[in-house]
XYZ file of C-alpha atoms in Angstrom:
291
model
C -0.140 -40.486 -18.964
C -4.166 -39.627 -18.180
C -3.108 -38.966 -14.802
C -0.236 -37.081 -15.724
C -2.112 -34.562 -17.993
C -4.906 -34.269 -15.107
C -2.591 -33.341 -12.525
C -0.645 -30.418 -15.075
C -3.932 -29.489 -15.902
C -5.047 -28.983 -12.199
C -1.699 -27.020 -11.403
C -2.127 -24.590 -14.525
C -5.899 -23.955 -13.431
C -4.510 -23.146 -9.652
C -1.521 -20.939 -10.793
C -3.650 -19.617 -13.583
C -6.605 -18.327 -10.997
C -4.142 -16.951 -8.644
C -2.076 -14.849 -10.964
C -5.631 -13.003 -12.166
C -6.290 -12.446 -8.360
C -2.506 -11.806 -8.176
C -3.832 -9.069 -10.789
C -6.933 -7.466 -9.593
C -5.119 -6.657 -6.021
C -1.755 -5.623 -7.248
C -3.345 -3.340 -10.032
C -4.973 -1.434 -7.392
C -1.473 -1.471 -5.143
C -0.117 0.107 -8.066
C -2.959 2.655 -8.399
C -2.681 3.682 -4.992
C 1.319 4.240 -5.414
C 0.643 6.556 -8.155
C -2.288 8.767 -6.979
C -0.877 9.076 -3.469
C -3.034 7.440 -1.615
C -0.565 5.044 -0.562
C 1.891 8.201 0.812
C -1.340 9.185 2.759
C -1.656 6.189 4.512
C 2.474 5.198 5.232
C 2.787 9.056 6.207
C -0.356 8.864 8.702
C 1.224 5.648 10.008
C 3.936 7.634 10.744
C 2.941 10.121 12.417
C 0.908 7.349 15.124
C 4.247 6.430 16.523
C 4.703 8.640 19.735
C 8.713 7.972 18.748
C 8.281 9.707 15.469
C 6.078 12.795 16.836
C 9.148 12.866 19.492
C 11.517 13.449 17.083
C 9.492 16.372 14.806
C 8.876 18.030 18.045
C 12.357 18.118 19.103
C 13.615 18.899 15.400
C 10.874 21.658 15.294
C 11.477 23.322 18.415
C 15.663 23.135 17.347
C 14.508 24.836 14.047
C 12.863 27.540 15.686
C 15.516 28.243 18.598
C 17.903 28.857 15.309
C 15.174 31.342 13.443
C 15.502 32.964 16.565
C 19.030 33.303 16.995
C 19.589 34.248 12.767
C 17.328 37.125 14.051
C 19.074 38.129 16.709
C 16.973 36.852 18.981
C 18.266 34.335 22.560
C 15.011 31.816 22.451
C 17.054 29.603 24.961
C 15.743 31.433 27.968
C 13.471 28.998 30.391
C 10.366 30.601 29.531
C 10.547 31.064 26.104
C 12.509 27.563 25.074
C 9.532 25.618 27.641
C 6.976 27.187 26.088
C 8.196 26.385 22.664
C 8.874 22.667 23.719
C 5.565 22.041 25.134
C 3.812 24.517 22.831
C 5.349 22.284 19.566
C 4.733 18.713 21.800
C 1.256 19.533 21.916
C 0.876 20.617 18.336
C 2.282 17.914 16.513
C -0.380 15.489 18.216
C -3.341 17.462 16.592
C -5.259 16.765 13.742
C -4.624 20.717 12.593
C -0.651 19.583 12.151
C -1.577 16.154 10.704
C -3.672 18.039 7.972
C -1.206 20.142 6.974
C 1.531 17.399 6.494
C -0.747 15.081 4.597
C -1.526 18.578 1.879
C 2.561 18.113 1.558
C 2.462 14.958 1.077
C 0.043 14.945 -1.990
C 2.060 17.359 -3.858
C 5.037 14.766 -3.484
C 3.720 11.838 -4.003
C 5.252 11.426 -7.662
C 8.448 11.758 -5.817
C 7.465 8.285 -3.677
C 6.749 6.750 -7.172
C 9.906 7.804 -8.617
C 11.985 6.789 -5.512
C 9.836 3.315 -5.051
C 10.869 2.145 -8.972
C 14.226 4.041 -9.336
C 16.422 0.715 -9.529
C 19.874 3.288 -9.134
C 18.583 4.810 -5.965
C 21.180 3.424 -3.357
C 19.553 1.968 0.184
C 18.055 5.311 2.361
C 14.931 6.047 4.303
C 12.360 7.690 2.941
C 11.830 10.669 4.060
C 9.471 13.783 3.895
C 10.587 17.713 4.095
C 7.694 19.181 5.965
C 7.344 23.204 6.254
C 6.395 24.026 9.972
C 7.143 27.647 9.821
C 2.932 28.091 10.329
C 2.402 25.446 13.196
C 5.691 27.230 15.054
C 4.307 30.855 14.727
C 0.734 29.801 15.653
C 2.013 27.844 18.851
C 4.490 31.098 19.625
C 1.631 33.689 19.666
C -0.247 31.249 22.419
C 2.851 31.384 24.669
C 1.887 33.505 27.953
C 2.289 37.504 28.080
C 5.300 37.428 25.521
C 3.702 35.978 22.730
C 2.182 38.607 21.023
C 5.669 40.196 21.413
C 7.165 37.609 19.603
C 7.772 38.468 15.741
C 7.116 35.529 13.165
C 10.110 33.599 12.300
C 10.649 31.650 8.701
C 12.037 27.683 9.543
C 13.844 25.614 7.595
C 12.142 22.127 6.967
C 11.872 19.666 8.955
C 12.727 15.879 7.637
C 10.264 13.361 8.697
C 11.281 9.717 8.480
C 8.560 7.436 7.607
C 10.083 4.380 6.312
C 13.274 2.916 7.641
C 16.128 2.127 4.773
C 16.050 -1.556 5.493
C 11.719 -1.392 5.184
C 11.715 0.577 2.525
C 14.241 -2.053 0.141
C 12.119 -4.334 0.957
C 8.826 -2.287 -0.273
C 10.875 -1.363 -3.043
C 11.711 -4.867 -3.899
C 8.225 -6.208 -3.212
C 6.829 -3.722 -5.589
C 8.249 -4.741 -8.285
C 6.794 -8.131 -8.286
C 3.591 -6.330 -7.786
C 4.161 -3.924 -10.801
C 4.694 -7.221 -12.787
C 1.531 -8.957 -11.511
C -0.316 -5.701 -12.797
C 1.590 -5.959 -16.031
C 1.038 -9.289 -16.958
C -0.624 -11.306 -14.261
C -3.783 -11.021 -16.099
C -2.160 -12.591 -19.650
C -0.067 -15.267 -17.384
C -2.858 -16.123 -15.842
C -5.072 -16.521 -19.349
C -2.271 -18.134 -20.753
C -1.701 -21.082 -17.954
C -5.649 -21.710 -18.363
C -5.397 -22.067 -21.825
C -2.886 -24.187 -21.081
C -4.628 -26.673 -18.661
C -7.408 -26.461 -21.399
C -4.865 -28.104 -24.256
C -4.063 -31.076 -21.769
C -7.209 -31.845 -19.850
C -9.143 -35.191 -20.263
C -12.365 -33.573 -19.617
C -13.000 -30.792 -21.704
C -16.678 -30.394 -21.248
C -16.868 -28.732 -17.419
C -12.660 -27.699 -17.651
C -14.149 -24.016 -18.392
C -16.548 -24.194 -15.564
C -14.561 -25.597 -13.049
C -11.593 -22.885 -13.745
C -14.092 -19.911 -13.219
C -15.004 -21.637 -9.590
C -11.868 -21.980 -8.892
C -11.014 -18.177 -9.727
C -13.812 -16.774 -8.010
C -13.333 -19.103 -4.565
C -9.518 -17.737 -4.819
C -10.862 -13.962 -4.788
C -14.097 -14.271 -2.626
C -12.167 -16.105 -0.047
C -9.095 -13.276 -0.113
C -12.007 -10.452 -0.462
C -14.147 -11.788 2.257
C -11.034 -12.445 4.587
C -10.375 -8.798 4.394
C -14.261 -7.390 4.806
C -14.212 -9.657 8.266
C -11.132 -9.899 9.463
C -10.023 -6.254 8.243
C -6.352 -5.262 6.449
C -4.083 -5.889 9.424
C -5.035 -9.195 10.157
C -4.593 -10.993 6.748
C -0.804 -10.102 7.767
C -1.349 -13.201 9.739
C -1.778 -15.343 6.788
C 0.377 -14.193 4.566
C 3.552 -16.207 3.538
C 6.676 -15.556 4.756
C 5.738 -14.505 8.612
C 4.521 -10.895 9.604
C 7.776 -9.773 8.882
C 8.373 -11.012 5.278
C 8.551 -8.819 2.306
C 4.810 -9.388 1.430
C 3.571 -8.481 4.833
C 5.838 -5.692 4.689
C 4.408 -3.857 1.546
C 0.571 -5.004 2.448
C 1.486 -3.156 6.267
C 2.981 -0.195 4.116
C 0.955 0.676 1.135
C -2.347 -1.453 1.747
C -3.587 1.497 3.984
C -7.268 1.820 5.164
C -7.940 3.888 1.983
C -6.736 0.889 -0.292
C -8.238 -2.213 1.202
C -11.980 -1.381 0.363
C -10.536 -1.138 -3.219
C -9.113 -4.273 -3.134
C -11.975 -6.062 -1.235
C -14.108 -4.459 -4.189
C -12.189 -5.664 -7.097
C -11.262 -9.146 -5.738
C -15.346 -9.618 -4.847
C -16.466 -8.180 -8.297
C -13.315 -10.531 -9.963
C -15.378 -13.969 -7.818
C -18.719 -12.451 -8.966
C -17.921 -12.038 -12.736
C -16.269 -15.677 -12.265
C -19.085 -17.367 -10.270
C -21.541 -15.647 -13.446
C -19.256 -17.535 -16.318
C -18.987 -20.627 -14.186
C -23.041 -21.151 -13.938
C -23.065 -20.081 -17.773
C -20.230 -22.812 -18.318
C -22.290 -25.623 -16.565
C -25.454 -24.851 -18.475
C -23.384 -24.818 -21.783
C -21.693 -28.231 -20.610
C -25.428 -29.640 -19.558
C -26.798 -28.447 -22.290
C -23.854 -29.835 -25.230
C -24.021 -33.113 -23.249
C -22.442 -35.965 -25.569
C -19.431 -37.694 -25.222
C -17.642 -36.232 -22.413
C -14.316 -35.473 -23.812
């Protein structure tokens, strides 16, 4: 029975320290979901992938071939259509056309929340409406002798696809285990340790050895991200690089969000490292029976 109660009491302390480190990361996932910062980073992701510049380009440059023609105006001619393939090519790449789709994407980033958490939303990409009509007419007045002939021309939006259907699911599912663990990981957590406390043998150094136990869990996770960096914890993760938890750390844990979770897991091991030593000297200090 001694043994029995020591070995409960061990698993509650384990599960109880990882559901408050289960806490201080996802609370920040969930922060970043809300302010936009995790858009940002899945939109500038995105827009890495030569494929996905590709397909704006060639979306951008159909777009303004049909402004042309509602105007009256045949934009399929060799010189003009070139121009305004290469022109758009070369646009999409810069930092100028990057800018302008990450301003977009702050104004809509409620609509990410809404779509992440809406439990009727049937299976779809995500995807972006971006207005190019600026980036077109800039890149039309740089095109040789006719360009300043060239009057400015209003385009539709253009859809930008920066999740898959089957990846985002999978974020959406993920993320609401996460939303959870921000929820109530931190009570779970309290109440499993409270827990271990009732059944322990050895009451005396149960509070300190908890609080080491919490704070190796989050110094180990915070420190494995300061030196190995976000993308390669991916490697350690369970369930593979392609799992659901690798998925949603690859698509909201951008560069913007890992400091923030580095910060709050290190702070989390420091606070818990401070009550631990406090703990010990309480224990050494009590001495007595040990109970």
């Amino acid at each position: 029975m001694s043994l029995l109660r020591t070995v409960v009491s061990a698993l509650c302390v384990l599960a109880g320290a990882f559901l408050i480190a289960s806490w201080a990361v996802s609370s920040v996932v969930v922060t970043s979901v809300e302010d936009g910062t995790a858009l940002r980073g899945i939109t500038e992701r995105a827009l890495e992938s030569p494929a996905v510049r590709s397909l704006v380009a060639e979306r951008m440059t159909d777009r303004a071939v049909a402004a042309f023609a509602d105007a009256g105006v045949d934009a399929n001619g060799p010189v003009v259509r070139t121009a305004l393939e290469s022109g758009i090519a070369a646009a999409v790449g810069t930092e100028a056309f990057k800018t302008s789709v990450l301003s977009e994407v702050e104004a809509a980033h409620g609509q990410f929340s809404e779509q992440l958490t809406d439990s009727l939303r049937e299976p779809a990409p995500l995807v972006l409406d971006v207005d190019v009509s600026d980036t077109i007419n800039a890149r039309l007045d740089e095109i040789p002798v006719v360009g300043e002939a060239i009057p400015d021309v209003s385009v539709s939006t253009v859809s930008v696809e920066v999740l898959s259907a089957g990846t985002f699911e999978v974020t959406r599912d993920t993320y609401r285990q996460i939303e959870w663990a921000a929820q109530w990981g931190l009570w779970a957590g309290i109440a499993l340790l409270l827990v271990g406390i009732l059944v322990s043998q050895r009451r005396r150094w149960f509070v300190a050895k908890l609080l080491l136990a919490l704070g190796l869990i989050c110094l180990l996770f915070g420190g494995a991200i300061a030196l190995l960096g976000p993308d390669t914890i991916i490697t350690f993760i369970p369930g593979g690089t392609d799992g659901p938890l690798s998925t949603i750390w690859r698509d909201i844990i951008t560069e913007e969000t890992a400091p923030l979770v580095m910060e709050r897991s290190l702070w989390v091991a420091g606070f818990a490292f401070a009550g631990a030593l406090v703990a010990m000297l309480l224990g050494a200090m009590l001495g007595g029976r040990r109970r």
